[in-house]
Amino acid sequence: MSDHALRLLREQPHLAELAAFPFNFDLTRADHGEAVRLASGGPLEAVAGDDTGGTYFVCGDGSMLYADSEGSAGIIGNSVDEALEVLVGLPGWHDYLGLAPADGEEKIRAAVAETEEEIREYHGIDDERTELRAGLGLPERSPVELIGLLHAALLRTEPDFLLLNAEEGGAHDLLDRHPRPPLWEAVLARGRTDLTLLREGSAWDEVAGDRARRALALRAAQFDRREGDLPLLRHLLRHEAEASMTDELRLAAVLVGLHGCAEDLPLLYEVRETDFDTWCGLGGMPEPDADPAELRSWARGLDDSLFGTDPADEPLFTWTDPADEPLFTWTGLAREQGLVELARAALIRRLDDIDFRAYCDARDGKAMERRDASQLSSLVHEFEQLGDTFQALRAQRLYVPLQTGAWDRVSALLRLARLEREEGRFGAAIRTLASLRDTLAEPDAGADVGGGSGSGSGSDKSLGHWQRTNLGAYIVEEHYAVARTAATDTALADEVRAVTVAAGELLARLSGTARANVERHLAGTTDTHTDTGANPDAGVSAEPTPPQPSAG
């Protein structure tokens, strides 16, 4: 990727003046006015700006990203030189963001001619364009060629060059509105290739032995069903059973069962009996001596409720709202095959949607919708799987206020404190732990009586035995972890002492077994890290946890 033209502009003031006017690429306007960064964490350098408040950035691979002052951004060239070809050759390029080569030469030339005639009413561009092209060594291309370069560059923006507000974490809109392939199409590409190999009789063990490839091949088979696939489906089913209970294991069993062959009943029964999780997950499966019609009926029922044949409208059991597409199926599969930025971009867009709705609700004096809670919890988990604590923290902050039962609020606050600690936001983590202790002291404060995990009588008893549970152990450990890591910030010395005292008091309140386990754990580690968000009743061995009401 070449930045030859940029070096010339920096070295030759006359050329820089021409670029600034009339082509609006001004090296003196490189201050964007707000901190931004790429979601991928890649390098980003502001090099120029324009008179509308927009900024030109050079990315790590040399691509040029343009961000306007209205919160939109897009790649406009695969290199600085290519971007300058577009800017000089199409001085009205902002008006052509909706054009594509498919629009045809006549429409493209007419649009460019109309815009340039309007520009010429105010100042010249023709002689200036010729001089700047010669000075920078840029080739002369037709408007049709330049629109093709711009269009191709814009389509590369997402996922690798998704621009974020560095402080709040929200993503910029796309600069253009050209349609993109759906997420599932990019994720399924390799699965379709592997399914073809399997049908040709090759790579059976290679595909079946690789967890990510096997899952994608099964998803591809879900949406492209053929009569001759039964042998390869049996093969994939046997291997998927080794991973215990997964959505893909259930899918493989369904795809095999749909063929309605009596000889598959013993295999399916064997898979169901793999372990307790598979026995539960494949419940209702016909017994080995059942009628094949019964097998087919069982498979059809699950297929209709959980899978289907349209990847854009897969009726996954995890959703209760028909408007929710199976985002997390595809982001999870994307992550497993290394398409990290594809998964991250889709998850950030979903989080931005929820965040915007929350903003609108707050502006209108309304509470957030409870249906967002399950999505936010999944978003936190998926971002943590990607190693993106910053975005996980954004999602958890929105999740906390949706918890109405005391047990759920404490669990959510505990996870929030951990994420804040991991992001180095020690003051925030200390304040969150203070809110957590307030809830332990007054479980009914802030509860939605009868609507959360309380007793329904106005008294929330869900935290009645927290001292004997793993949740209690996690609370104590997180207090000590925050105190230890925040001790590096001398400005928080008083707060750290308060957290340390609180940790000791909470430790003393734990039951004997729980307290001994925490003390042993703290003595044996220098950096406590517990996953408190997914299941606060698992991990640390304490006394038996009393049954808790559903989290809703």
PDB file of N, CA and C in Angstrom, residues 37-77:
ATOM      1  N   ARG A  37     -11.323   5.203  17.894  1.00  0.00           N
ATOM      2  CA  ARG A  37     -10.416   4.072  17.704  1.00  0.00           C
ATOM      3  C   ARG A  37     -11.108   3.004  16.891  1.00  0.00           C
ATOM      4  N   LEU A  38     -10.340   2.090  16.330  1.00  0.00           N
ATOM      5  CA  LEU A  38     -10.913   0.956  15.624  1.00  0.00           C
ATOM      6  C   LEU A  38     -11.339  -0.115  16.620  1.00  0.00           C
ATOM      7  N   ALA A  39     -12.459  -0.751  16.357  1.00  0.00           N
ATOM      8  CA  ALA A  39     -12.928  -1.822  17.236  1.00  0.00           C
ATOM      9  C   ALA A  39     -11.912  -2.947  17.326  1.00  0.00           C
ATOM     10  N   SER A  40     -11.172  -3.170  16.260  1.00  0.00           N
ATOM     11  CA  SER A  40     -10.174  -4.237  16.222  1.00  0.00           C
ATOM     12  C   SER A  40      -8.954  -3.921  17.063  1.00  0.00           C
ATOM     13  N   GLY A  41      -8.800  -2.642  17.465  1.00  0.00           N
ATOM     14  CA  GLY A  41      -7.606  -2.231  18.192  1.00  0.00           C
ATOM     15  C   GLY A  41      -6.446  -1.903  17.278  1.00  0.00           C
ATOM     16  N   GLY A  42      -6.660  -1.928  15.961  1.00  0.00           N
ATOM     17  CA  GLY A  42      -5.593  -1.650  15.009  1.00  0.00           C
ATOM     18  C   GLY A  42      -5.163  -0.190  15.034  1.00  0.00           C
ATOM     19  N   PRO A  43      -3.971   0.103  14.488  1.00  0.00           N
ATOM     20  CA  PRO A  43      -3.464   1.481  14.480  1.00  0.00           C
ATOM     21  C   PRO A  43      -4.304   2.396  13.609  1.00  0.00           C
ATOM     22  N   LEU A  44      -4.341   3.661  13.996  1.00  0.00           N
ATOM     23  CA  LEU A  44      -5.156   4.654  13.304  1.00  0.00           C
ATOM     24  C   LEU A  44      -4.461   6.006  13.452  1.00  0.00           C
ATOM     25  N   GLU A  45      -4.160   6.656  12.330  1.00  0.00           N
ATOM     26  CA  GLU A  45      -3.473   7.949  12.360  1.00  0.00           C
ATOM     27  C   GLU A  45      -4.261   8.971  11.567  1.00  0.00           C
ATOM     28  N   ALA A  46      -4.631  10.067  12.220  1.00  0.00           N
ATOM     29  CA  ALA A  46      -5.309  11.162  11.525  1.00  0.00           C
ATOM     30  C   ALA A  46      -4.273  11.953  10.733  1.00  0.00           C
ATOM     31  N   VAL A  47      -4.550  12.155   9.440  1.00  0.00           N
ATOM     32  CA  VAL A  47      -3.557  12.826   8.597  1.00  0.00           C
ATOM     33  C   VAL A  47      -4.088  14.098   7.948  1.00  0.00           C
ATOM     34  N   ALA A  48      -5.394  14.251   7.846  1.00  0.00           N
ATOM     35  CA  ALA A  48      -5.961  15.429   7.179  1.00  0.00           C
ATOM     36  C   ALA A  48      -7.425  15.564   7.559  1.00  0.00           C
ATOM     37  N   GLY A  49      -8.035  16.672   7.162  1.00  0.00           N
ATOM     38  CA  GLY A  49      -9.448  16.882   7.406  1.00  0.00           C
ATOM     39  C   GLY A  49     -10.052  17.730   6.312  1.00  0.00           C
ATOM     40  N   ASP A  50     -11.353  18.003   6.420  1.00  0.00           N
ATOM     41  CA  ASP A  50     -11.992  18.860   5.428  1.00  0.00           C
ATOM     42  C   ASP A  50     -12.773  19.959   6.133  1.00  0.00           C
ATOM     43  N   ASP A  51     -13.382  20.839   5.352  1.00  0.00           N
ATOM     44  CA  ASP A  51     -14.036  22.002   5.949  1.00  0.00           C
ATOM     45  C   ASP A  51     -15.429  21.693   6.511  1.00  0.00           C
ATOM     46  N   THR A  52     -15.849  20.437   6.482  1.00  0.00           N
ATOM     47  CA  THR A  52     -17.127  20.052   7.087  1.00  0.00           C
ATOM     48  C   THR A  52     -16.944  19.396   8.453  1.00  0.00           C
ATOM     49  N   GLY A  53     -15.704  19.273   8.907  1.00  0.00           N
ATOM     50  CA  GLY A  53     -15.426  18.609  10.170  1.00  0.00           C
ATOM     51  C   GLY A  53     -15.052  17.152  10.017  1.00  0.00           C
ATOM     52  N   GLY A  54     -14.967  16.665   8.800  1.00  0.00           N
ATOM     53  CA  GLY A  54     -14.562  15.281   8.568  1.00  0.00           C
ATOM     54  C   GLY A  54     -13.060  15.117   8.677  1.00  0.00           C
ATOM     55  N   THR A  55     -12.628  13.883   8.928  1.00  0.00           N
ATOM     56  CA  THR A  55     -11.208  13.589   9.137  1.00  0.00           C
ATOM     57  C   THR A  55     -10.808  12.361   8.334  1.00  0.00           C
ATOM     58  N   TYR A  56      -9.581  12.413   7.805  1.00  0.00           N
ATOM     59  CA  TYR A  56      -9.010  11.297   7.066  1.00  0.00           C
ATOM     60  C   TYR A  56      -7.981  10.600   7.947  1.00  0.00           C
ATOM     61  N   PHE A  57      -8.144   9.283   8.080  1.00  0.00           N
ATOM     62  CA  PHE A  57      -7.238   8.479   8.903  1.00  0.00           C
ATOM     63  C   PHE A  57      -6.541   7.438   8.035  1.00  0.00           C
ATOM     64  N   VAL A  58      -5.285   7.140   8.372  1.00  0.00           N
ATOM     65  CA  VAL A  58      -4.579   6.028   7.742  1.00  0.00           C
ATOM     66  C   VAL A  58      -4.573   4.854   8.712  1.00  0.00           C
ATOM     67  N   CYS A  59      -5.011   3.704   8.239  1.00  0.00           N
ATOM     68  CA  CYS A  59      -5.084   2.493   9.060  1.00  0.00           C
ATOM     69  C   CYS A  59      -3.790   1.693   8.941  1.00  0.00           C
ATOM     70  N   GLY A  60      -3.685   0.645   9.737  1.00  0.00           N
ATOM     71  CA  GLY A  60      -2.457  -0.134   9.793  1.00  0.00           C
ATOM     72  C   GLY A  60      -2.038  -0.755   8.485  1.00  0.00           C
ATOM     73  N   ASP A  61      -2.998  -1.133   7.634  1.00  0.00           N
ATOM     74  CA  ASP A  61      -2.642  -1.754   6.354  1.00  0.00           C
ATOM     75  C   ASP A  61      -2.491  -0.722   5.251  1.00  0.00           C
ATOM     76  N   GLY A  62      -2.568   0.572   5.593  1.00  0.00           N
ATOM     77  CA  GLY A  62      -2.432   1.638   4.609  1.00  0.00           C
ATOM     78  C   GLY A  62      -3.745   2.156   4.076  1.00  0.00           C
ATOM     79  N   SER A  63      -4.859   1.485   4.381  1.00  0.00           N
ATOM     80  CA  SER A  63      -6.159   1.952   3.904  1.00  0.00           C
ATOM     81  C   SER A  63      -6.482   3.313   4.500  1.00  0.00           C
ATOM     82  N   MET A  64      -7.270   4.099   3.750  1.00  0.00           N
ATOM     83  CA  MET A  64      -7.680   5.403   4.258  1.00  0.00           C
ATOM     84  C   MET A  64      -9.143   5.355   4.679  1.00  0.00           C
ATOM     85  N   LEU A  65      -9.370   5.756   5.922  1.00  0.00           N
ATOM     86  CA  LEU A  65     -10.704   5.806   6.506  1.00  0.00           C
ATOM     87  C   LEU A  65     -11.124   7.260   6.645  1.00  0.00           C
ATOM     88  N   TYR A  66     -12.345   7.550   6.217  1.00  0.00           N
ATOM     89  CA  TYR A  66     -12.886   8.903   6.379  1.00  0.00           C
ATOM     90  C   TYR A  66     -14.012   8.855   7.397  1.00  0.00           C
ATOM     91  N   ALA A  67     -13.975   9.763   8.387  1.00  0.00           N
ATOM     92  CA  ALA A  67     -15.041   9.888   9.376  1.00  0.00           C
ATOM     93  C   ALA A  67     -15.616  11.288   9.286  1.00  0.00           C
ATOM     94  N   ASP A  68     -16.924  11.398   9.072  1.00  0.00           N
ATOM     95  CA  ASP A  68     -17.533  12.725   8.985  1.00  0.00           C
ATOM     96  C   ASP A  68     -17.895  13.229  10.370  1.00  0.00           C
ATOM     97  N   SER A  69     -18.443  14.423  10.454  1.00  0.00           N
ATOM     98  CA  SER A  69     -18.763  15.033  11.737  1.00  0.00           C
ATOM     99  C   SER A  69     -20.121  14.591  12.260  1.00  0.00           C
ATOM    100  N   GLU A  70     -20.828  13.740  11.506  1.00  0.00           N
ATOM    101  CA  GLU A  70     -22.179  13.297  11.890  1.00  0.00           C
ATOM    102  C   GLU A  70     -22.197  11.876  12.434  1.00  0.00           C
ATOM    103  N   GLY A  71     -21.012  11.285  12.628  1.00  0.00           N
ATOM    104  CA  GLY A  71     -20.965   9.948  13.209  1.00  0.00           C
ATOM    105  C   GLY A  71     -20.985   8.812  12.212  1.00  0.00           C
ATOM    106  N   SER A  72     -20.532   9.063  10.974  1.00  0.00           N
ATOM    107  CA  SER A  72     -20.428   8.004   9.969  1.00  0.00           C
ATOM    108  C   SER A  72     -18.973   7.875   9.537  1.00  0.00           C
ATOM    109  N   ALA A  73     -18.596   6.682   9.093  1.00  0.00           N
ATOM    110  CA  ALA A  73     -17.213   6.447   8.684  1.00  0.00           C
ATOM    111  C   ALA A  73     -17.163   5.344   7.646  1.00  0.00           C
ATOM    112  N   GLY A  74     -16.116   5.381   6.811  1.00  0.00           N
ATOM    113  CA  GLY A  74     -15.957   4.344   5.800  1.00  0.00           C
ATOM    114  C   GLY A  74     -14.588   4.407   5.151  1.00  0.00           C
ATOM    115  N   ILE A  75     -14.125   3.273   4.672  1.00  0.00           N
ATOM    116  CA  ILE A  75     -12.883   3.214   3.903  1.00  0.00           C
ATOM    117  C   ILE A  75     -13.164   3.811   2.520  1.00  0.00           C
ATOM    118  N   ILE A  76     -12.306   4.727   2.078  1.00  0.00           N
ATOM    119  CA  ILE A  76     -12.498   5.350   0.757  1.00  0.00           C
ATOM    120  C   ILE A  76     -11.363   5.034  -0.196  1.00  0.00           C
ATOM    121  N   GLY A  77     -10.371   4.265   0.260  1.00  0.00           N
ATOM    122  CA  GLY A  77      -9.286   3.865  -0.620  1.00  0.00           C
ATOM    123  C   GLY A  77      -8.449   2.795   0.036  1.00  0.00           C
TER     124      GLY A  77
END
